[in-house]
Short mmCIF file of C-alpha atoms and ligand atoms in Angstrom, two decimals:
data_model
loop_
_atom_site.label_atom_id
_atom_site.label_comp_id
_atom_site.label_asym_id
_atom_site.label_seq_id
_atom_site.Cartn_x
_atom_site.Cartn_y
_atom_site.Cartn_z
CA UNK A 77 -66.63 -50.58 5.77
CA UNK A 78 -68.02 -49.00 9.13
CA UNK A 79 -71.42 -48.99 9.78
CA UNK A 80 -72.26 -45.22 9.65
CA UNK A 81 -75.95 -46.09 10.21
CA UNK A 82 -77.18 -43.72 7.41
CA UNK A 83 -79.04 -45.07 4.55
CA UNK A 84 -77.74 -44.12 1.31
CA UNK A 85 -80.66 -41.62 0.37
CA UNK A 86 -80.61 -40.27 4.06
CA UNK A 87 -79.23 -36.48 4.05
CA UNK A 88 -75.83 -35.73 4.92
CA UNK A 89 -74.36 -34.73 8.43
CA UNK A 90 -73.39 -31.34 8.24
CA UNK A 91 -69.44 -30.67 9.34
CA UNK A 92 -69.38 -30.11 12.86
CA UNK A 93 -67.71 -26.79 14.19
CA UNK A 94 -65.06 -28.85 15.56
CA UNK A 95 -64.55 -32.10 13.60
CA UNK A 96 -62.80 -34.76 13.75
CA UNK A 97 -59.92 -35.27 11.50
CA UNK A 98 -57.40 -37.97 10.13
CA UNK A 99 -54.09 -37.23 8.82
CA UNK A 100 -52.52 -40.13 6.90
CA UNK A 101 -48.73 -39.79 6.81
CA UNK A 102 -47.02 -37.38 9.74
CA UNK A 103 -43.65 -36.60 8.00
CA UNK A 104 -42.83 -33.48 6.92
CA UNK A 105 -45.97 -32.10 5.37
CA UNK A 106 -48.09 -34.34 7.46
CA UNK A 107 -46.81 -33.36 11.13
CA UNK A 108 -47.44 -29.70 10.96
CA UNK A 109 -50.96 -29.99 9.09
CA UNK A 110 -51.88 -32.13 12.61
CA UNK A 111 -50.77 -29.72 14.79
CA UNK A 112 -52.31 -26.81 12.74
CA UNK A 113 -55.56 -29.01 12.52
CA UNK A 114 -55.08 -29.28 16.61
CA UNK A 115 -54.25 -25.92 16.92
CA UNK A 116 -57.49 -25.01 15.27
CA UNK A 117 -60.08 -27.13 17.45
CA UNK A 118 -59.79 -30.33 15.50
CA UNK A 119 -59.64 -33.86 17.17
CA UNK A 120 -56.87 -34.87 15.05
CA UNK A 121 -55.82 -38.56 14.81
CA UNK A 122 -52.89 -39.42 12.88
CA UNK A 123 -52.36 -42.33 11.45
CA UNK A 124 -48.67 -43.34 10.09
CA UNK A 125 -47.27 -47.09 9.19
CA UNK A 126 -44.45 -45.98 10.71
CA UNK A 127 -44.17 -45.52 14.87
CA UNK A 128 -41.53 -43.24 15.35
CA UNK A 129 -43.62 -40.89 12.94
CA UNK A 130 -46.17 -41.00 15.32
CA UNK A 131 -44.14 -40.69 18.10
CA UNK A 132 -42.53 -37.46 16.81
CA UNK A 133 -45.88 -35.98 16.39
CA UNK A 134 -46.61 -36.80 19.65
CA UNK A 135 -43.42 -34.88 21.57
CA UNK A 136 -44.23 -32.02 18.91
CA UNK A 137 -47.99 -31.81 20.29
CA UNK A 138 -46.98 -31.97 23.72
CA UNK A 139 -44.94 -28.80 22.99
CA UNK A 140 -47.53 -26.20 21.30
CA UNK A 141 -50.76 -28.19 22.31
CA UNK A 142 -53.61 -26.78 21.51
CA UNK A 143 -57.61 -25.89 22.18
CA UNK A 144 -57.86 -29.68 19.92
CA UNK A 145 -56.16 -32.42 20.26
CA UNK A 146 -53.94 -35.18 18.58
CA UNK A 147 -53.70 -38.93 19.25
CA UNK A 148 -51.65 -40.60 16.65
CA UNK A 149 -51.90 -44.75 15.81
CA UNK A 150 -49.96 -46.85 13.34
CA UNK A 151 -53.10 -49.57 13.39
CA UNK A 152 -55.86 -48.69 10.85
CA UNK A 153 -58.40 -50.71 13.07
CA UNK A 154 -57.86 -47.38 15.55
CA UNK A 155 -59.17 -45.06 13.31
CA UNK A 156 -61.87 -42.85 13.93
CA UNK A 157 -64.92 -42.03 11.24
CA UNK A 158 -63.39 -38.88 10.79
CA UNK A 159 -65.44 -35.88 8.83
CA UNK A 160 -62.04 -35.11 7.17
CA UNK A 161 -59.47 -37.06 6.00
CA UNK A 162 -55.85 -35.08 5.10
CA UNK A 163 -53.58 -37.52 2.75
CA UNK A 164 -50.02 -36.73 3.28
CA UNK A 165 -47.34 -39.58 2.14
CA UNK A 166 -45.06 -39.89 0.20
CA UNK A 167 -44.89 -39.13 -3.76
CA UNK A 168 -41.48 -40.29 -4.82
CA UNK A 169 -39.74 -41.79 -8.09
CA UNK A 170 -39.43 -45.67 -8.29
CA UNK A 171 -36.44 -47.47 -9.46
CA UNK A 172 -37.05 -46.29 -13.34
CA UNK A 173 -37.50 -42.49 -12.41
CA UNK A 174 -41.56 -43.33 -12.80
CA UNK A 175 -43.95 -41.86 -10.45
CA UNK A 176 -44.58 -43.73 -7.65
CA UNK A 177 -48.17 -43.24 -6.23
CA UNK A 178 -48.92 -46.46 -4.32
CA UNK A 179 -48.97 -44.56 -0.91
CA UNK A 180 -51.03 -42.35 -1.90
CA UNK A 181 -52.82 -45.60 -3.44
CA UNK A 182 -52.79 -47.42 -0.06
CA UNK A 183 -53.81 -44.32 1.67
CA UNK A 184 -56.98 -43.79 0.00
CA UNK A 185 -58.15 -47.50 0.87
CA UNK A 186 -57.68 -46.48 3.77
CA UNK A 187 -59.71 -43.92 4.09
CA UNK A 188 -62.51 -45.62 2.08
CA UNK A 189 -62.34 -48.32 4.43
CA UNK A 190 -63.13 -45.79 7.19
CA UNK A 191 -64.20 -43.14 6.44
CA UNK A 192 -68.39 -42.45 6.93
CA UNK A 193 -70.93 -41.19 4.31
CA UNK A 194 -70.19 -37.39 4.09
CA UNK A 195 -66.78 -37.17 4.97
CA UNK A 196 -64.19 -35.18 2.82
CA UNK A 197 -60.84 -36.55 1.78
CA UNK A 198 -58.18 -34.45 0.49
CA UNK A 199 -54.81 -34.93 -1.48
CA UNK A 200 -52.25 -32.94 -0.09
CA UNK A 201 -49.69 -35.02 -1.22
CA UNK A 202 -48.02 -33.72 -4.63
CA UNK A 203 -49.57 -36.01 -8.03
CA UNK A 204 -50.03 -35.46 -11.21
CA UNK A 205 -52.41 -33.63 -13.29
CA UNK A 206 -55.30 -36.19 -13.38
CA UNK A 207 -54.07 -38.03 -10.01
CA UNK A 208 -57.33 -36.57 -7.42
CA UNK A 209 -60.11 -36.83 -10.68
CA UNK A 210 -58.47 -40.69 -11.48
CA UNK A 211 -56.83 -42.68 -8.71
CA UNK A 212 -58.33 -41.07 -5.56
CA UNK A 213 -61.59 -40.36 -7.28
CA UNK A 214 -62.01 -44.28 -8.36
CA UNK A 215 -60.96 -45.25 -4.60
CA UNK A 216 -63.72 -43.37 -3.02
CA UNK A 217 -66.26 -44.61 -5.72
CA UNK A 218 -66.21 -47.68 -4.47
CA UNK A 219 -69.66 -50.00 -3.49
CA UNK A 220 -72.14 -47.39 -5.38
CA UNK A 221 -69.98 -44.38 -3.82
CA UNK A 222 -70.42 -40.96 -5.66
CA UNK A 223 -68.00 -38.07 -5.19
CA UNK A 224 -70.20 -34.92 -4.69
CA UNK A 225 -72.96 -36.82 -3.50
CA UNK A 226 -71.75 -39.31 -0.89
CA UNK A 227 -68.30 -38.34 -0.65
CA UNK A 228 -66.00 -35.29 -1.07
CA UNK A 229 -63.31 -34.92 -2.45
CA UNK A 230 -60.40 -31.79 -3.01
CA UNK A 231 -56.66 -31.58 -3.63
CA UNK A 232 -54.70 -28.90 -1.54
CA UNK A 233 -50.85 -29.88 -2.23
CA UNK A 234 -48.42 -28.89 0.17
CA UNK A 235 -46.42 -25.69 -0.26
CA UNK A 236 -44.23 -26.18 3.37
CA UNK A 237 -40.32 -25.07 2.87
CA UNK A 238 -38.81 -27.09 6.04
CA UNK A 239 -36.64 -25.50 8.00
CA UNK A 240 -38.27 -21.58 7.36
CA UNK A 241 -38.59 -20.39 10.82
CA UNK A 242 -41.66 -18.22 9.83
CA UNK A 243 -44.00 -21.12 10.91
CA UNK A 244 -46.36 -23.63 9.88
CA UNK A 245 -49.14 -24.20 7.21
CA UNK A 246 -51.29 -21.47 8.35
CA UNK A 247 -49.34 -18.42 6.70
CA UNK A 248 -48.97 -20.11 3.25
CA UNK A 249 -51.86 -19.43 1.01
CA UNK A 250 -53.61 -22.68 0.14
CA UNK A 251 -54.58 -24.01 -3.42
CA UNK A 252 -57.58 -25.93 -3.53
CA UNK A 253 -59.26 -27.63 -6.30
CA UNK A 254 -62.40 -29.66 -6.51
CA UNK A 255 -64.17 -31.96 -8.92
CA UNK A 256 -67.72 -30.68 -7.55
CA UNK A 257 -69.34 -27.63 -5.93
CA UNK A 258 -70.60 -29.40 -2.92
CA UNK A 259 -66.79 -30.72 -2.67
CA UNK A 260 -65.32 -27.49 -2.82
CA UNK A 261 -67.41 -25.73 0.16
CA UNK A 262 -67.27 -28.51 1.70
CA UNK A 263 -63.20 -28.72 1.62
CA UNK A 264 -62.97 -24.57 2.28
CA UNK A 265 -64.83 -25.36 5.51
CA UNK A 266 -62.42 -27.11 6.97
CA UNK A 267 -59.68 -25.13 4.86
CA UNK A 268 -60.58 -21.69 5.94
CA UNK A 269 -60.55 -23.09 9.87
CA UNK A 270 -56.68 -24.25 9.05
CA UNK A 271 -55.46 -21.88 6.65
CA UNK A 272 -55.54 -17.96 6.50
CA UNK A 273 -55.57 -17.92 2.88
CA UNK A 274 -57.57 -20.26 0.40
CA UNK A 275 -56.84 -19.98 -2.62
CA UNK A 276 -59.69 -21.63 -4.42
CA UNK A 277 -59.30 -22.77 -8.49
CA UNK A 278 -61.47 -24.09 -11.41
CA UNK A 279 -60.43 -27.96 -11.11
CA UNK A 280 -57.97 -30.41 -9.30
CA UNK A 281 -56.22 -30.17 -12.38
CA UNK A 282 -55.18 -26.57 -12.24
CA UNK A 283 -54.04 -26.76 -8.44
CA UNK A 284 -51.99 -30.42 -9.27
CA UNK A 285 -50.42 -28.15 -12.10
CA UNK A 286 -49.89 -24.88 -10.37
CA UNK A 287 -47.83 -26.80 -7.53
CA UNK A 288 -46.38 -29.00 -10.21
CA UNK A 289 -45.04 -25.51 -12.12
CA UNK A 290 -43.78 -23.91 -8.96
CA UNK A 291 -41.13 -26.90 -8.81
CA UNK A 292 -40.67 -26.74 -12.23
CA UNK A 293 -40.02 -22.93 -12.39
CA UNK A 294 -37.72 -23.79 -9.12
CA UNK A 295 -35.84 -26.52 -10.74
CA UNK A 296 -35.15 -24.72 -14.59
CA UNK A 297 -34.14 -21.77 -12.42
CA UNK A 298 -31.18 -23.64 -10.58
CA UNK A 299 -30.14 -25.50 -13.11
CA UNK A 300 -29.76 -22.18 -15.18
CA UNK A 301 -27.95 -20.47 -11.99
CA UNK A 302 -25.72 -23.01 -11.75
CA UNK A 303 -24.20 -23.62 -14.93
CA UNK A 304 -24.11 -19.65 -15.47
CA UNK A 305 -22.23 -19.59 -11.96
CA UNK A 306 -19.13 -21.77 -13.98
CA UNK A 307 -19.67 -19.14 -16.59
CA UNK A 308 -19.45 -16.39 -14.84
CA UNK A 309 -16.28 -17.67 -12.11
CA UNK A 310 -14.60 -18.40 -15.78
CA UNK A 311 -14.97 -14.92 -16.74
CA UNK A 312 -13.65 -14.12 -13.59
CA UNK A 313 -17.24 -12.15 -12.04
CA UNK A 314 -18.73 -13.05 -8.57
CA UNK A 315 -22.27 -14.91 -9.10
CA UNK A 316 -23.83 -13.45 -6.35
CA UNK A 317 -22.92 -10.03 -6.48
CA UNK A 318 -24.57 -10.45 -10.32
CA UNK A 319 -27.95 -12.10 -9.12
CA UNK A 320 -28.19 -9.26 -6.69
CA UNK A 321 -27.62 -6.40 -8.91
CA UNK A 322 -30.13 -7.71 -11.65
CA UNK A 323 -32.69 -8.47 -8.69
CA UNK A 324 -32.68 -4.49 -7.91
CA UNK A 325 -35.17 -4.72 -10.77
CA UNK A 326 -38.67 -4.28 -9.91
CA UNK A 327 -40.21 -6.52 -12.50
CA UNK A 328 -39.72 -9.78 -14.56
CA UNK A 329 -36.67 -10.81 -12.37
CA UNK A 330 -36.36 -13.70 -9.44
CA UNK A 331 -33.03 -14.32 -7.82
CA UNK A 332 -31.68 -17.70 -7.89
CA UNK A 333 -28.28 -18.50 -5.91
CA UNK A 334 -25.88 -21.18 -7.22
CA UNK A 335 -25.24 -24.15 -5.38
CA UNK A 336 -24.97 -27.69 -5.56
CA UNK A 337 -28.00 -28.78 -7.54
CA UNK A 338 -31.07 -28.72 -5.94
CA UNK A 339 -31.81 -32.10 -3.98
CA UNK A 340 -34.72 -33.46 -1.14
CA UNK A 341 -37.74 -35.58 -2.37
CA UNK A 342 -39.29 -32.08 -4.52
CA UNK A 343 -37.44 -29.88 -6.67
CA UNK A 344 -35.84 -33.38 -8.70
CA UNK A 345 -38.82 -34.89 -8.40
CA UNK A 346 -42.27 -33.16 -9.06
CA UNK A 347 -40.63 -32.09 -12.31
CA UNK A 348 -40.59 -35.52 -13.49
CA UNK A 349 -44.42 -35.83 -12.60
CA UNK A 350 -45.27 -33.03 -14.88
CA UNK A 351 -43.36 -34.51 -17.65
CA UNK A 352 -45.04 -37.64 -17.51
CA UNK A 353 -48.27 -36.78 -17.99
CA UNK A 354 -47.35 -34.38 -20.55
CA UNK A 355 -45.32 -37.32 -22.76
CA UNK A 356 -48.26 -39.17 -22.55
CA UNK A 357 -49.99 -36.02 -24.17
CA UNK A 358 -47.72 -35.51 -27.07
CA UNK A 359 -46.16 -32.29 -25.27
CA UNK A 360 -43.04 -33.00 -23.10
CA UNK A 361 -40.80 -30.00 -22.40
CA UNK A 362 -37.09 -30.27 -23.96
CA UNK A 363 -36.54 -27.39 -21.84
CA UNK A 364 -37.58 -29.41 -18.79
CA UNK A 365 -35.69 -32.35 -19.92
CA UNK A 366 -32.46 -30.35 -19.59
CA UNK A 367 -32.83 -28.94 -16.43
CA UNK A 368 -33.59 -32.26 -15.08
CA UNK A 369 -30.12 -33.44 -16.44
CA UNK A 370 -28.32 -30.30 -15.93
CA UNK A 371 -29.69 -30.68 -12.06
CA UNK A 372 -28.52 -34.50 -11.78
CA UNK A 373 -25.22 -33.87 -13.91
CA UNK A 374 -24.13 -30.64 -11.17
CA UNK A 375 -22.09 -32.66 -8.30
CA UNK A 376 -20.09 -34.18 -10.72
CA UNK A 377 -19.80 -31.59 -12.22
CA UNK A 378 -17.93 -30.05 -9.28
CA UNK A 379 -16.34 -33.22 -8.96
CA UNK A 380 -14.83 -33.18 -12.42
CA UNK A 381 -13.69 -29.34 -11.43
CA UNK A 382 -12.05 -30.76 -8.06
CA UNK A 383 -9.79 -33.42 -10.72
CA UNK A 384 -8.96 -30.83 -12.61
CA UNK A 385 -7.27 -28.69 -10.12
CA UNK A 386 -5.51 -31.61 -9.33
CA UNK A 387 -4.60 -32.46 -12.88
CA UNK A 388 -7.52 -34.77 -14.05
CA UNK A 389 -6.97 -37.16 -11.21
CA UNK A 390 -8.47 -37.23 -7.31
CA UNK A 391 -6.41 -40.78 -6.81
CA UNK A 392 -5.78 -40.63 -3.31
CA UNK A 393 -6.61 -37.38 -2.49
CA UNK A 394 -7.98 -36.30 0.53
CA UNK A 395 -11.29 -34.49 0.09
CA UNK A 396 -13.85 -32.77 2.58
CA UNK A 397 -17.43 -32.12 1.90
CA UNK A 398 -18.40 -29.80 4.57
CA UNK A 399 -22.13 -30.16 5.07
CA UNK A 400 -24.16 -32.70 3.35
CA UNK A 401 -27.76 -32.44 3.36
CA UNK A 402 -29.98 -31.60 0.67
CA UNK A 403 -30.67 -27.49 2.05
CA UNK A 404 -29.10 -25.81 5.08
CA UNK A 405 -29.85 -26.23 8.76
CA UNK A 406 -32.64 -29.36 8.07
CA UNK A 407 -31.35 -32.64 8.98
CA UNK A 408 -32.80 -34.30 5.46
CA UNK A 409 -30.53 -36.20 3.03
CA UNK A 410 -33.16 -37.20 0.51
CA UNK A 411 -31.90 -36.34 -2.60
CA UNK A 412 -29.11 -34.48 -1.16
CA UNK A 413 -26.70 -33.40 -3.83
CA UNK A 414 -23.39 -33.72 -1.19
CA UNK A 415 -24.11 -36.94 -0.59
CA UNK A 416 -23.46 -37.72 -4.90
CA UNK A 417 -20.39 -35.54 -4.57
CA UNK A 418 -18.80 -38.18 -1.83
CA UNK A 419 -19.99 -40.79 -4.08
CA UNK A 420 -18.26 -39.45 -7.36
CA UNK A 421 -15.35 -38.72 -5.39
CA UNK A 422 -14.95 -41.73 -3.99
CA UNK A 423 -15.37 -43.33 -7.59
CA UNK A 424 -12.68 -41.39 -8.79
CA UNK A 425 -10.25 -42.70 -6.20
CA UNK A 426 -10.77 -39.69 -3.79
CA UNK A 427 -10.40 -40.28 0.55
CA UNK A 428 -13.71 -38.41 0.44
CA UNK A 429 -14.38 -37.43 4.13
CA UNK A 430 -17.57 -35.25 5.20
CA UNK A 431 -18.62 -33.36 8.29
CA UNK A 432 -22.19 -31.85 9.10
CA UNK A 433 -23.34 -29.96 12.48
CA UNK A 434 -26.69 -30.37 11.64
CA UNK A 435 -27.15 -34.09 11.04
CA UNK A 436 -26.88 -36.31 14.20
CA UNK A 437 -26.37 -39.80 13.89
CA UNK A 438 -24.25 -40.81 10.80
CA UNK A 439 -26.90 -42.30 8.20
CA UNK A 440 -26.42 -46.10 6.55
CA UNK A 441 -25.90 -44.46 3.06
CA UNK A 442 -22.22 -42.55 4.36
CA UNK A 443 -21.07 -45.95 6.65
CA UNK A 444 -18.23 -46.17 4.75
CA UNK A 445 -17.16 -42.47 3.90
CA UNK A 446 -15.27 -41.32 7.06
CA UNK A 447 -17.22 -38.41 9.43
CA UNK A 448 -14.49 -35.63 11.08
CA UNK A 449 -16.01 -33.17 13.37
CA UNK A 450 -14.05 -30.52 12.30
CA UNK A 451 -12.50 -30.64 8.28
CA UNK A 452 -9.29 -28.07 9.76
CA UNK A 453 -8.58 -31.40 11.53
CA UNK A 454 -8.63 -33.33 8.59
CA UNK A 455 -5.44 -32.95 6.95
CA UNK A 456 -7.21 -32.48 3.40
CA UNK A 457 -5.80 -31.82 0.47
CA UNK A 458 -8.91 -29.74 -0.35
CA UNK A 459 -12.25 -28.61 1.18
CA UNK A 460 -15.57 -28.41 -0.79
CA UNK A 461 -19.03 -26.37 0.41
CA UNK A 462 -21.68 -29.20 0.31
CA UNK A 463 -24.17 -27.25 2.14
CA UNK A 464 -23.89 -24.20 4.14
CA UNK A 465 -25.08 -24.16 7.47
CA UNK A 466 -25.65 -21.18 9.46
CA UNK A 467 -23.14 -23.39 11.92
CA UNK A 468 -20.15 -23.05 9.59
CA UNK A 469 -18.16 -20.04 9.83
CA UNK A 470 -17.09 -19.83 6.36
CA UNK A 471 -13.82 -17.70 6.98
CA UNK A 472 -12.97 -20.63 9.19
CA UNK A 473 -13.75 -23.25 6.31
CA UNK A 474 -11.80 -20.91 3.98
CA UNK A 475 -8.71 -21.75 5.85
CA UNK A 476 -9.49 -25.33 6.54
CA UNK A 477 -7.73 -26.97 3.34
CA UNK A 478 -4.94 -25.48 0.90
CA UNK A 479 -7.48 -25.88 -2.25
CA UNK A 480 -11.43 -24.98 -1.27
CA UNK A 481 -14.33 -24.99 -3.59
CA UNK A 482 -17.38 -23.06 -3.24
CA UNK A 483 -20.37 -23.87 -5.71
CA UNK A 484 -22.39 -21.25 -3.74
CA UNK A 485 -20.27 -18.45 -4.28
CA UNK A 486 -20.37 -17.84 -0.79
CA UNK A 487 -16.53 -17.52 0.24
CA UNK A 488 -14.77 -15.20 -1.63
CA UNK A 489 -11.85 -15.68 -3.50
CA UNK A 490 -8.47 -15.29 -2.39
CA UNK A 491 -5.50 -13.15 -4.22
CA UNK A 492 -3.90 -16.43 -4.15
CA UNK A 493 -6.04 -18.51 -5.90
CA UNK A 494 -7.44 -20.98 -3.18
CA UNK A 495 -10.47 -20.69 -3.04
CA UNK A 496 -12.23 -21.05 -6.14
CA UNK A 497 -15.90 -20.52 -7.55
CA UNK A 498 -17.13 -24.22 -9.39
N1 LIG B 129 -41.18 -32.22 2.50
C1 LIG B 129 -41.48 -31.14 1.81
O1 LIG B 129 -40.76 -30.14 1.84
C2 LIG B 129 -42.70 -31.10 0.94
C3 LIG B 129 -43.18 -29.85 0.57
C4 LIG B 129 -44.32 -29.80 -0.22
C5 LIG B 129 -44.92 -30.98 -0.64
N2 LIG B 129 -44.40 -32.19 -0.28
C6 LIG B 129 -45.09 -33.39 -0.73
O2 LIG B 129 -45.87 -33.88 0.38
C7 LIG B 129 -45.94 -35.31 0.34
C8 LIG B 129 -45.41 -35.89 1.65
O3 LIG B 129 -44.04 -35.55 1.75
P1 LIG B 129 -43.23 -35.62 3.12
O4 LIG B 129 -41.97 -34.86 2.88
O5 LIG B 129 -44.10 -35.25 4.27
O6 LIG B 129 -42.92 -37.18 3.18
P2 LIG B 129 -42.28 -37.94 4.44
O7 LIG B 129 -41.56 -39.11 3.88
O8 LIG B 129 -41.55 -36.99 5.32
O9 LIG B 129 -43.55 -38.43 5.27
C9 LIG B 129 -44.48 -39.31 4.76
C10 LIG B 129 -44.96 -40.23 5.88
O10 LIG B 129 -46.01 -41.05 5.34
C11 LIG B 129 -45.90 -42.34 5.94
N3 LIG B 129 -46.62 -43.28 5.07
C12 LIG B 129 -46.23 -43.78 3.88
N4 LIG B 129 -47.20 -44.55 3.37
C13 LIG B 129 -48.23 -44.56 4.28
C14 LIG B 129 -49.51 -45.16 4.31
N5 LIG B 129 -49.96 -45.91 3.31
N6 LIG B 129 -50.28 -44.96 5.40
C15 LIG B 129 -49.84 -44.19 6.42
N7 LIG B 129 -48.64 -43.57 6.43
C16 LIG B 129 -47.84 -43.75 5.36
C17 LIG B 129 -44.41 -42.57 6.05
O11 LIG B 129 -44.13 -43.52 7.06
C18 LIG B 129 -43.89 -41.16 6.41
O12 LIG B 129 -43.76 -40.98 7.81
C19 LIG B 129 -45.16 -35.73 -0.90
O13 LIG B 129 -46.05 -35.81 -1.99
C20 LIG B 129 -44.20 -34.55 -1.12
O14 LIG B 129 -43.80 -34.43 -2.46
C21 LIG B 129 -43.32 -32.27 0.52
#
């Protein structure tokens, strides 16, 4: 623990109009908070076990800068007692689809291990209802510690959509939830210096569950979409054309496009999160249950569709996924639902092949599924849409393979039957 030099009765330092802060975890979520903290005034430090984390925070610093400024470390010993402490790792399922919180476990140690008498530490990382009041509460609490009187503590979780040009974490409106009053202003103090828009709730509970519903509402929404895209190629109606007649409504309608399934470390995952905790309550969601399967069962799915056209068997067929990360034009396979297309395929005795203008180096997972640079060079007896980057002219891709499959609904069907909705 650092010497702080204040007694524990001794009144607390007031948050200084430009702080310092630590950011545990720079990835996705955790980059762009730093530089928004930077860009803000902040002394931001971020800490990440992983150096080329830090490193990419560093190049991404050096290009906006900012009136603050970021140092990054992967060595606990270098951190500073920050006034504000931002936890952003990772959240993920373990082997047994179970929520997985020792990051955000580890990362609160750290913090307690560093951070002074007064500070703030908030969860941005997505948890469970219970998670900030429970696990990060009991970590702070430590050595005659008392949230709200020693420490502060809030949960903000993320809302970032990678790869939406329309910038960072200032221009999404920010949830916040705290245990405490004295947690809460002391949270929108640094929030409202970050954010343009707080959005400030009764309890961590309601802002774990709000973010936890978005995904939820995401997820049932897709998994609807895409089985009703089957229904509606079978009756012979374009999907899209469908979604964007009934969203001409004003009221009680959201589009959602077919695809794939929905993929990356969120939409699959934060579901599960919510059904946990609400098993252990006595009050899981059937409903949610589904659209969790519906969402895992999708690739092969259109894997199952591909056989079919080819009389129930892809033996030694020659099949291109063109694109294969988890959303367009972000170089992210986590999760990706292309990537369990080329697996079913191969299973099922396919020469599965890929390409991808968005995703540099070929990834360890697709070693042994050949990469072509472009799939008209690929002599394949059929193409199928894994993702669709802005890259890919889809007339091109159209023409690229005699059969082509679209689970987006983006390439419209021929007179002559090749290219097909799945
Ligand atoms: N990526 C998104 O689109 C998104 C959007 C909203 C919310 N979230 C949520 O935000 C959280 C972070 O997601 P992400 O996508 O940024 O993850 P990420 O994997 O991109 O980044 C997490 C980083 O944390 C580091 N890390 C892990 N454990 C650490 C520890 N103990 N100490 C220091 N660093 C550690 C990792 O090395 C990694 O660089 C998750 O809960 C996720 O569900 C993600």
């Amino acid at each position: 623990m650092p010497d702080t030099g204040l007694r524990p009765d001794a009144p607390l330092p007031a948050l200084a109009p430009a702080g310092e802060v630590v950011v545990i975890g720079l990835g996705y979520v955790g980059r762009p908070l730093a530089l928004e903290a930077a860009a803000a005034g902040f002394a931001v430090t971020g800490f990440d076990l992983s150096p080329a984390a830090g490193a990419a925070a560093d190049d991404a610093f050096r290009a906006t800068g900012g009136p603050g400024t970021l140092r990054t470390t992967a060595d606990p010993a270098g951190l500073p007692p920050a006034t504000t402490w931002l936890v952003c790792v990772p959240t993920p399922l373990d082997a047994a689809g179970r929520p997985d919180l020792s990051a955000v476990r580890a990362a609160f140690a750290t913090c307690r291990a560093r951070m002074p008498r007064g500070a703030l530490a908030c969860l941005v990382s997505t948890c469970q209802p219970g998670a900030t009041n429970g696990l990060c509460r009991a970590a702070l609490e430590q050595e005659g510690w008392r949230v709200g009187r020693d420490v502060f503590l809030a949960v903000s979780p993320e809302r970032e959509n990678p790869g939406d040009a329309r910038g960072g974490p200032r221009r999404i409106p920010r949830l916040l939830g705290a245990p405490d009053a004295a947690s809460m202003a002391r949270a929108r103090a640094f929030w409202d210096r970050v954010t343009d828009a707080v959005v400030p709730v009764s309890s961590p509970e309601v802002a774990e569950c709000a973010k936890l519903l978005e995904n939820t509402y995401r997820l049932v929404n897709v998994a609807l979409i895409d089985q009703l895209h089957a229904a509606f190629a079978a009756l012979g109606v374009p999907t899209r054309e469908v979604v964007s007649a009934a969203a001409t409504k004003p009221f009680g309608f959201a589009p959602f496009w077919p695809g794939l399934g929905a993929g990356g470390h969120c939409i699959p995952v934060d579901p599960a999160y919510l059904q946990q905790e609400a098993r252990a309550a006595g009050a899981p969601s059937r409903l949610l249950d589904l659209a969790l399967a519906g969402n895992e069962a999708r690739p092969g799915r259109v894997a199952a569709a591909v056989a079919e056209a080819f009389g129930g068997s892809l033996e030694g067929r020659r099949i291109v996924v063109a694109g294969v990360t988890y959303k367009p034009d972000v170089a992210d396979l986590r999760g990706a639902a292309p990537v369990a297309l080329l697996q079913g395929l191969v299973a099922a005795g396919a020469q599965a092949l890929w390409c991808d203008p968005v995703l540099g180096e070929a990834p360890p997972m697709l070693d042994d599924i050949p990469r072509v640079a472009d799939p008209a060079d690929a002599q394949a007896d059929a193409l199928v849409l894994g993702t669709p980057h802005r890259a890919f002219d889809l007339a091109v891709l159209a023409g690229a393979a005699p059969l082509v499959f679209d689970p987006f609904g983006l390439i419209p069907p021929d007179a002559a039957g090749r290219v097909r909705a799945v």
